[in-house]
XYZ file of C-alpha atoms in Angstrom:
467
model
C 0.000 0.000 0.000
C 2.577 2.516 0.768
C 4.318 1.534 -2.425
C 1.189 2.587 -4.404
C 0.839 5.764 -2.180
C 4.043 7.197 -3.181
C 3.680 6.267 -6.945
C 0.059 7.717 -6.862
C 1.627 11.076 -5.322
C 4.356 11.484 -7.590
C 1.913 11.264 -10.553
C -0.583 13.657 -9.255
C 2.352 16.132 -7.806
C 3.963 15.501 -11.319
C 0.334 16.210 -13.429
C -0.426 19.439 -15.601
C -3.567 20.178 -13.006
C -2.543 19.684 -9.988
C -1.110 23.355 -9.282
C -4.608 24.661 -11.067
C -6.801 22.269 -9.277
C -5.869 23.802 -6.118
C -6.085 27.304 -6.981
C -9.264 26.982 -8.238
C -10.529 24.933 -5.340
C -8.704 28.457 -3.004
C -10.375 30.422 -5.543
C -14.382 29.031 -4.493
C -13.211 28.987 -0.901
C -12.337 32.761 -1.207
C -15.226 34.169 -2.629
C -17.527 31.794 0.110
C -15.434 34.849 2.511
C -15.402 37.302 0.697
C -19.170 37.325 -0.149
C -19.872 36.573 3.999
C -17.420 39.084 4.842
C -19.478 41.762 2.631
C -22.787 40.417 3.818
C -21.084 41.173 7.626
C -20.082 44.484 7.293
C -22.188 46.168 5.012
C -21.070 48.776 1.894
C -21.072 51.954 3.931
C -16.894 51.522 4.299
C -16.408 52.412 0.790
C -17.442 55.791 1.497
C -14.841 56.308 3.530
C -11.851 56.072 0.686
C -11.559 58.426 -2.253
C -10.136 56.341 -5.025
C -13.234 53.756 -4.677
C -16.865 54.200 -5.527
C -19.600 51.751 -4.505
C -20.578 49.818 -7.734
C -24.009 49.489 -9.124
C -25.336 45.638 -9.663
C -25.160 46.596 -12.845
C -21.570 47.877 -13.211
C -20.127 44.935 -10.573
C -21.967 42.473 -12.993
C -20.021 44.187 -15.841
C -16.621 44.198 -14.348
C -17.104 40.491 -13.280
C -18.369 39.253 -16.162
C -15.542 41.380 -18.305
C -12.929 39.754 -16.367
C -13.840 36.356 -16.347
C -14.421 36.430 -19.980
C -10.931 37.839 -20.415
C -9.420 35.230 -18.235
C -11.178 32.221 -19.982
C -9.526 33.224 -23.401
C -5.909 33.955 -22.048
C -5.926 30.376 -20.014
C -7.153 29.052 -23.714
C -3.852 31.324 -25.280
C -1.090 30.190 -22.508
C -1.896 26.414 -22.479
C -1.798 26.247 -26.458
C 1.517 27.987 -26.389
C 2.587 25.725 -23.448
C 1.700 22.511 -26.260
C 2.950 24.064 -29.157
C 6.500 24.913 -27.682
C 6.525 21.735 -26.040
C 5.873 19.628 -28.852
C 8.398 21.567 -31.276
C 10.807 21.144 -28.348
C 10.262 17.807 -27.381
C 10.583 16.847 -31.376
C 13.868 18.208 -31.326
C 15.591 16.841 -28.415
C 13.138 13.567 -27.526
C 10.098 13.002 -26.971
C 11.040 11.677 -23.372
C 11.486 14.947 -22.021
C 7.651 16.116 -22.149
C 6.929 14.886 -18.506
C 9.743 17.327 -17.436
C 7.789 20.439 -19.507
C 4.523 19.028 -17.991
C 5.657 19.038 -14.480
C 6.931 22.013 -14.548
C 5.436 24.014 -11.890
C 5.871 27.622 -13.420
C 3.256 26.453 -16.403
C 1.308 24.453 -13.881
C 0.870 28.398 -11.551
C 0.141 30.083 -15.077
C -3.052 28.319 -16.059
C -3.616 28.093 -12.365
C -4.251 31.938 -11.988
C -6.476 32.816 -14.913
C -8.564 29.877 -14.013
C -8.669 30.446 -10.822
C -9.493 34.127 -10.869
C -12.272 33.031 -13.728
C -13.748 30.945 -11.072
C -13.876 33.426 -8.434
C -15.635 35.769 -10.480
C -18.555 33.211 -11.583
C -18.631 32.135 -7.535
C -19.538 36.419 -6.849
C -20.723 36.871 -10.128
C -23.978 34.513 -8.651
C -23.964 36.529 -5.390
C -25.037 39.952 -7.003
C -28.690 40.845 -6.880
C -30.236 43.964 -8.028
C -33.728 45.373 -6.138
C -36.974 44.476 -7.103
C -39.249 47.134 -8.516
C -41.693 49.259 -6.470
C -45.044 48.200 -7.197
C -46.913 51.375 -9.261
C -48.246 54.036 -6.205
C -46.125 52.759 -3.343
C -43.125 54.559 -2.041
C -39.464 54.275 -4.230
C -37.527 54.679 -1.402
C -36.944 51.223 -0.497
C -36.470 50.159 -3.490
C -32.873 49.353 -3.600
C -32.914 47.687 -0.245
C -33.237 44.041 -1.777
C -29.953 44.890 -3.505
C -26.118 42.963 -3.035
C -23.368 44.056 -3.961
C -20.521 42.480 -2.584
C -18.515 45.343 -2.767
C -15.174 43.802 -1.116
C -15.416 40.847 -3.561
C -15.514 43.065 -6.337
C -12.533 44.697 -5.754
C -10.613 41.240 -5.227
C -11.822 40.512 -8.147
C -10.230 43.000 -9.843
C -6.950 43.063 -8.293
C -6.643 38.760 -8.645
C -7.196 40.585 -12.924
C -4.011 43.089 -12.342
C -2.363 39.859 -10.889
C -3.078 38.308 -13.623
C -1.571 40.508 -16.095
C 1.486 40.258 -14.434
C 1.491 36.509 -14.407
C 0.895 36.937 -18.363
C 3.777 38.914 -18.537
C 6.005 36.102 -16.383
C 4.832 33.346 -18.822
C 5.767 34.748 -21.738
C 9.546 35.732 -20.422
C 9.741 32.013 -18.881
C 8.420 30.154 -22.413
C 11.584 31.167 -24.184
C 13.779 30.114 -21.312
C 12.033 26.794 -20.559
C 12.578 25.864 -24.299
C 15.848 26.804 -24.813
C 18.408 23.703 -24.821
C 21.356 25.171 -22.097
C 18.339 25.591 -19.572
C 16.710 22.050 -20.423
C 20.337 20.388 -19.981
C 20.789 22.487 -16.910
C 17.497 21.591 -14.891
C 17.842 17.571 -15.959
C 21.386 17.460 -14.705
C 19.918 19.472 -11.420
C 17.383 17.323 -11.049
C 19.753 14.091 -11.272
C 21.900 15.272 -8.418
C 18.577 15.854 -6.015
C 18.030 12.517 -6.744
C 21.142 11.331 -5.817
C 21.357 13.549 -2.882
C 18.053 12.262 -2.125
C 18.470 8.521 -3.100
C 22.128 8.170 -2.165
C 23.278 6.490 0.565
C 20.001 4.403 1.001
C 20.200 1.131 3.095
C 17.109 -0.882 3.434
C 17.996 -2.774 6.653
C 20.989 -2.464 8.522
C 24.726 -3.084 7.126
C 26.272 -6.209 8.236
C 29.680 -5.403 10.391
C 32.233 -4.499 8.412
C 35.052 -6.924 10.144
C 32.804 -9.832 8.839
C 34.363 -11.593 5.892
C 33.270 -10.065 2.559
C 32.772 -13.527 0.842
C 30.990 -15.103 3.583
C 28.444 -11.945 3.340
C 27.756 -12.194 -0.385
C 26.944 -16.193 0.081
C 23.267 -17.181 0.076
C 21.936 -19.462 2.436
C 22.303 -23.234 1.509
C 20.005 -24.721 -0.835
C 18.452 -21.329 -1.627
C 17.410 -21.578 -5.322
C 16.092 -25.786 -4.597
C 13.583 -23.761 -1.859
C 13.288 -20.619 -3.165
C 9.540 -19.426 -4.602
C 9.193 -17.257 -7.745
C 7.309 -14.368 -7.453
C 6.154 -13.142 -10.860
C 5.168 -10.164 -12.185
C 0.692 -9.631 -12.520
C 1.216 -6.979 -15.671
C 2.719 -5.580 -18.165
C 4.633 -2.386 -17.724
C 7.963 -0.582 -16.680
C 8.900 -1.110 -12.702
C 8.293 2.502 -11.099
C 8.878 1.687 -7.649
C 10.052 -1.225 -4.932
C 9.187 -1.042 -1.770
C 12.705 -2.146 0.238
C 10.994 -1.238 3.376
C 7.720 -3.380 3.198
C 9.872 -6.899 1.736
C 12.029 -6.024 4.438
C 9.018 -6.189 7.009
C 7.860 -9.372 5.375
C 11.027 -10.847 5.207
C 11.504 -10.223 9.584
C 7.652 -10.914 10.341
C 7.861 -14.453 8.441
C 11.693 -15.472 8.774
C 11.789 -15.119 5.185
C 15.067 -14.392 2.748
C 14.614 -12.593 -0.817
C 16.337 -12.147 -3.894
C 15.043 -9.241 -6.067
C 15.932 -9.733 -9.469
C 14.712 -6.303 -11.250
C 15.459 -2.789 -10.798
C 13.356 0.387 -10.872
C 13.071 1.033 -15.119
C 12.800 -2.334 -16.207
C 9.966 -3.806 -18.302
C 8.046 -6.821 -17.302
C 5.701 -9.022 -18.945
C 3.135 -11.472 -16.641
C 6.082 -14.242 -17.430
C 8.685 -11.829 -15.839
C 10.408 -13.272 -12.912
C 10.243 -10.554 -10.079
C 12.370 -12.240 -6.913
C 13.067 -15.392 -5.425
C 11.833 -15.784 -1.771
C 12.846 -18.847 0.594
C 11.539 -21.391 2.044
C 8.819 -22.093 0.348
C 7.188 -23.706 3.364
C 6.302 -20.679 5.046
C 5.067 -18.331 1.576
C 1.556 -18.786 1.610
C -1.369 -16.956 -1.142
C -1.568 -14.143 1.497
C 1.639 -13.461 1.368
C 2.583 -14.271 -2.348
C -0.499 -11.030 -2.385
C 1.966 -8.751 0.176
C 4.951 -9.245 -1.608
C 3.685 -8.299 -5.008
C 2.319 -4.908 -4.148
C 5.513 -3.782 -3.314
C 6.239 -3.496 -6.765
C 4.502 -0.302 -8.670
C 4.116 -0.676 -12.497
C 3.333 1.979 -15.121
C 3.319 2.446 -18.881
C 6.682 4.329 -18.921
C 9.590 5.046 -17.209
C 9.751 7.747 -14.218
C 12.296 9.357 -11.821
C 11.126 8.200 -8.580
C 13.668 5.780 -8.339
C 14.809 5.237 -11.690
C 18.367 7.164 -12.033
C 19.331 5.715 -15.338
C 16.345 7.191 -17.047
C 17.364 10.491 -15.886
C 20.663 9.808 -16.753
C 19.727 8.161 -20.220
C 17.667 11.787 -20.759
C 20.920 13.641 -21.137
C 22.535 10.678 -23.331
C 20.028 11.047 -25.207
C 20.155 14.741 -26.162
C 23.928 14.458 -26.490
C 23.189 11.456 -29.147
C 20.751 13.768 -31.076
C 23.017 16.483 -31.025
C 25.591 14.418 -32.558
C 23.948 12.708 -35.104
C 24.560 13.998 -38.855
C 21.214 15.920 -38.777
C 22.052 18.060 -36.176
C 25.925 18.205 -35.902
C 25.761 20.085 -32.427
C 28.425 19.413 -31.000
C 28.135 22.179 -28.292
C 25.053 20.508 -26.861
C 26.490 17.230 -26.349
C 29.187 18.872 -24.520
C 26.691 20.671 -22.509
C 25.288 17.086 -21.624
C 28.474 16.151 -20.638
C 29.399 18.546 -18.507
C 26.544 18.155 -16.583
C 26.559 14.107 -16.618
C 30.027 14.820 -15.157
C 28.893 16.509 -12.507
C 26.236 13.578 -11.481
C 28.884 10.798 -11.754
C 31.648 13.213 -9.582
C 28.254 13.269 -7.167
C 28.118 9.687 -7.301
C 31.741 8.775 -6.904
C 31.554 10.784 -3.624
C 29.012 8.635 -2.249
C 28.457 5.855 -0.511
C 26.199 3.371 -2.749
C 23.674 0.841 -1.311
C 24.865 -2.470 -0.861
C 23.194 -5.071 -2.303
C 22.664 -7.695 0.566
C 20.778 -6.392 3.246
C 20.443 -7.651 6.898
C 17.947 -7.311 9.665
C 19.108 -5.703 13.327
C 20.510 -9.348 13.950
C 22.598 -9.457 10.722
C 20.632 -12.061 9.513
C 20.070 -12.109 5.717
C 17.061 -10.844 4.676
C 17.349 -8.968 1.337
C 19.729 -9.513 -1.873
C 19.164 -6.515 -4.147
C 20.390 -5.899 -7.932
C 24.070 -3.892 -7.206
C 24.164 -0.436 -7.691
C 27.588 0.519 -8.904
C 29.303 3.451 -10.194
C 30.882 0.868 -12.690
C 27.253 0.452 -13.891
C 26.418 4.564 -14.525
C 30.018 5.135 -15.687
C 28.947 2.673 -18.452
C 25.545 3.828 -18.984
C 27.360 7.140 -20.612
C 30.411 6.707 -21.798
C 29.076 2.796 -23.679
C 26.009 4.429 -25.259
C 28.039 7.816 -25.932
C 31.159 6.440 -27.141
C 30.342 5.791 -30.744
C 28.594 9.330 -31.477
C 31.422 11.143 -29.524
C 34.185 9.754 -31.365
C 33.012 10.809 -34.642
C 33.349 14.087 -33.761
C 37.068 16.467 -32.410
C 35.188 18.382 -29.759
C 33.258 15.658 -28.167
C 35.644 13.586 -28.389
C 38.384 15.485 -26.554
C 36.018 16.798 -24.181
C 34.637 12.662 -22.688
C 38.758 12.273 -22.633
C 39.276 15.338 -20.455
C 35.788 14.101 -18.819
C 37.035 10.674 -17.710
C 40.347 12.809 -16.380
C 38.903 14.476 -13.927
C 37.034 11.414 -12.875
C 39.451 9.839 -12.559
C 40.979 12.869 -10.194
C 38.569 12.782 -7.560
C 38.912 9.891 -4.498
C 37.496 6.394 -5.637
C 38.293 3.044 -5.036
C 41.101 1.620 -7.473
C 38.810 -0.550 -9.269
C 36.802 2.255 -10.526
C 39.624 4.127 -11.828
C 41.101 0.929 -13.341
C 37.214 1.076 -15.067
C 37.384 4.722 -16.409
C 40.981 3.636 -17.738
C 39.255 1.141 -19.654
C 36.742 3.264 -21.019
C 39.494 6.489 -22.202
C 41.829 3.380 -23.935
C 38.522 2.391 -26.146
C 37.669 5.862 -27.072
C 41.056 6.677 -27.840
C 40.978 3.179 -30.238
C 37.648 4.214 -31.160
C 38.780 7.748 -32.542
C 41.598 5.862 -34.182
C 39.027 4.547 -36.580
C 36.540 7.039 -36.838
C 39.435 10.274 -37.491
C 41.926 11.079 -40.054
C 43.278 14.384 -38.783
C 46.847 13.811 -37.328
C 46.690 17.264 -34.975
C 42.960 15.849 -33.439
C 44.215 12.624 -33.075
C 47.499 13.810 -31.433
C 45.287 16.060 -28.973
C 43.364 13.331 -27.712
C 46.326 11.121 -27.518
C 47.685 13.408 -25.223
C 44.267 14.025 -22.983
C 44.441 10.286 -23.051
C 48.161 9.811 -21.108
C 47.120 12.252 -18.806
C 43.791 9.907 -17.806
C 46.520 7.260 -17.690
C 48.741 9.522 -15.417
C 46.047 9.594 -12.425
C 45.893 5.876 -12.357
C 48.449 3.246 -10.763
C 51.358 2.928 -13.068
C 50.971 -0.918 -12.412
C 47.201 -0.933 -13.095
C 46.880 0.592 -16.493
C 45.634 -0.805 -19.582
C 47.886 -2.964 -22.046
C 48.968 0.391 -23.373
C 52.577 2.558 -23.118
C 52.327 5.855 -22.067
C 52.954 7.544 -25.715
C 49.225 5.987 -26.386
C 50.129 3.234 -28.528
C 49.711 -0.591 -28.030
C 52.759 -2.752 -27.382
């Protein structure tokens, strides 16, 4: 349950109307007190200040229906330029990127004002009454006295319309900046490193002790996969969200050891295995029923606790920016700076482990690892082959896997981003002909080697070239 309550509040947090929706719900409950608060005190304050006049029902009818009419149309104006720059953007850089347009809250507080203040002005609009007429022969006097005006309502009314200009004149500064590429590199590789501020270190379960033997940890129980249930997946769709907490819970309350075998972006079909959970003696329907709703499925990929698709968002503009089409260099190096900044992040932290263990250190949980070796690889393996086609991009993933390489990490990752400069240096060796570009990244590429143990490079001498 609480794996569907987060996935249900991301969507709706994430949605076009969720901003709007409650504006316009503030919007009814403000002219419910504005209307009482007129009905309380009366017009006779309005006398009192020079620069206001008591409206007429007439006139306040006028002003509220002018406004809400006005409103209407400019809500219909901002959310078809909100599609049409989203869809010419979104065609240019990937279609992937429209949830991030969608959810983004500036457009969501746009449409939420002029519908909101064209709301509030049908909610008084209904309040205003004018008087009856006198019947022919009887006195006039009284008859305005079945008149309302609610004069205090009216004059919100008209200030939420000055707002509202203003707010026009916000969205049509922010369109331009939303759309253009630096800014929609810029808040993607933002919004990867709140994730991994966020996400990073997570433990589900405590660790074991770290004076405990390594290889004794990573070993399974004894005859796990002869005892071991399959858990499968009940639909079709991409993996949104696991639940470590709840199989946790499970695993303690019924003495129960699990081995998840998908991660958060990965598609399953009914015939997808999800985990492996032994003995089998003590899984019953009820709980076969638990431990599948911790697992959220959708029809696409999101960022609640999927990092790769945020990371494969920037790959993927770099790759359209370097395909002969586009030939835009500039962006993919934009990408890369910022996917550099998300893997420095990442090196810096300390990453999940995959077995987890309950207070006793018993085995509970074996999760899918989550490596830098495996995001490392996620851009520079994708990247490599568009990069290397091109001087700039090339030389700037060398200098990229430098400074990497620079900043404190176990050996065995630097060994890895070794690994990865030697095959785009080989790489460019078959893709370029220009002696001074090759010679440049050459050079970028012996100063990788230089931050790595002399004894732990690739099969390569330091001038670049194989034995």
């Amino acid at each position: 349950m609480n794996a569907s309550i987060i996935t249900l509040w991301t969507r709706v947090r994430d949605s076009y109307w969720f901003v709007p929706s409650l504006l316009v719900v503030g919007s009814i409950l403000l002219s419910f007190a504005t209307t009482a608060l007129d009905e309380s005190v009366g017009s006779d304050w309005i006398d009192d200040i020079d620069w206001l006049s008591t409206n007429q029902p007439e006139g306040a009818r006028a002003v509220l229906s002018t406004v809400a009419g006005s409103m209407i149309t400019v809500a219909g104006v901002t959310f078809s330029m909100t599609i049409l720059s989203i869809s010419h953007t979104t065609s240019q850089i990937g279609p992937r990127l429209l949830n991030n347009f969608m959810a983004d809250k500036a457009n969501q507080f746009t449409l939420g004002v002029f519908i909101s203040t064209f709301i509030y002005c049908l909610m008084v609009l209904r309040t205003v009454r004018s008087a009856e007429t006198a019947p022919p022969g009887s006195d006039a006097v009284g008859d305005l006295a079945g008149a309302f005006v609610p004069q205090i309502a009216v004059v919100i009314g008209v200030l939420m319309a000055i707002a509202s200009v203003g707010v026009l004149i916000f969205f049509i500064h922010h369109i331009p900046e939303t759309i253009h590429i630096s800014n929609i590199i810029a808040n993607i590789g933002k919004g990867i490193n709140r994730h991994i501020d966020g996400q990073f270190p997570a433990r589900v379960g405590e660790p074991r002790d770290e004076e405990i033997d390594r290889q004794q940890k990573l070993e399974m129980p004894d005859c796990f996969d002869s005892t071991a249930v399959q858990i499968d997946a009940t639909t079709s769709g991409y993996l949104e969200y696991i639940d470590g907490n709840g199989l946790m819970q499970i695993a303690c309350q019924h003495d129960l050891v699990m081995k998840i075998d998908r991660s958060p972006g990965d598609f399953v079909t009914p015939a997808s295995l999800l985990m492996l959970v032994a003995p089998r003696e003590r899984i019953d329907d009820d709980i076969r029923k638990e431990l599948a709703a911790m697992f959220v499925f959708g029809v696409q990929r999101t960022t609640t606790q999927d990092l790769r698709f945020q990371i494969n968002q920037l790959v993927e503009v770099a790759m359209r920016a370097l395909s002969p089409g586009v030939n835009d260099p500039f962006t993919a190096i934009s990408c890369m700076d910022w996917l550099q900044s998300a893997l420095e992040n990442l090196s810096a932290r300390e990453l999940p482990d995959s077995h987890r263990f309950d207070e006793s250190q018993n085995l509970r949980l074996v999760a899918t690892p989550v490596t830098f070796a495996g995001f490392a690889s996620l851009v520079f393996d994708q990247l490599r082959p568009y990069v290397a086609a091109d001087r700039n991009a090339a030389l700037r993933m060398m200098t990229m896997l430098g400074d990497l390489a620079g900043q404190p990490m176990p050996l065995r990752d630097r060994r890895m981003l070794c690994r990865h400069g030697c095959a785009l240096r080989r790489e460019c060796d078959n893709r370029l002909t220009d002696i001074r570009t090759l010679a440049a990244i050459r050079q970028s590429y012996r100063e990788l080697l230089k931050r790595s143990p002399s004894n732990d490079n690739p099969a390569e001498l330091p001038n670049g070239n194989s034995p």
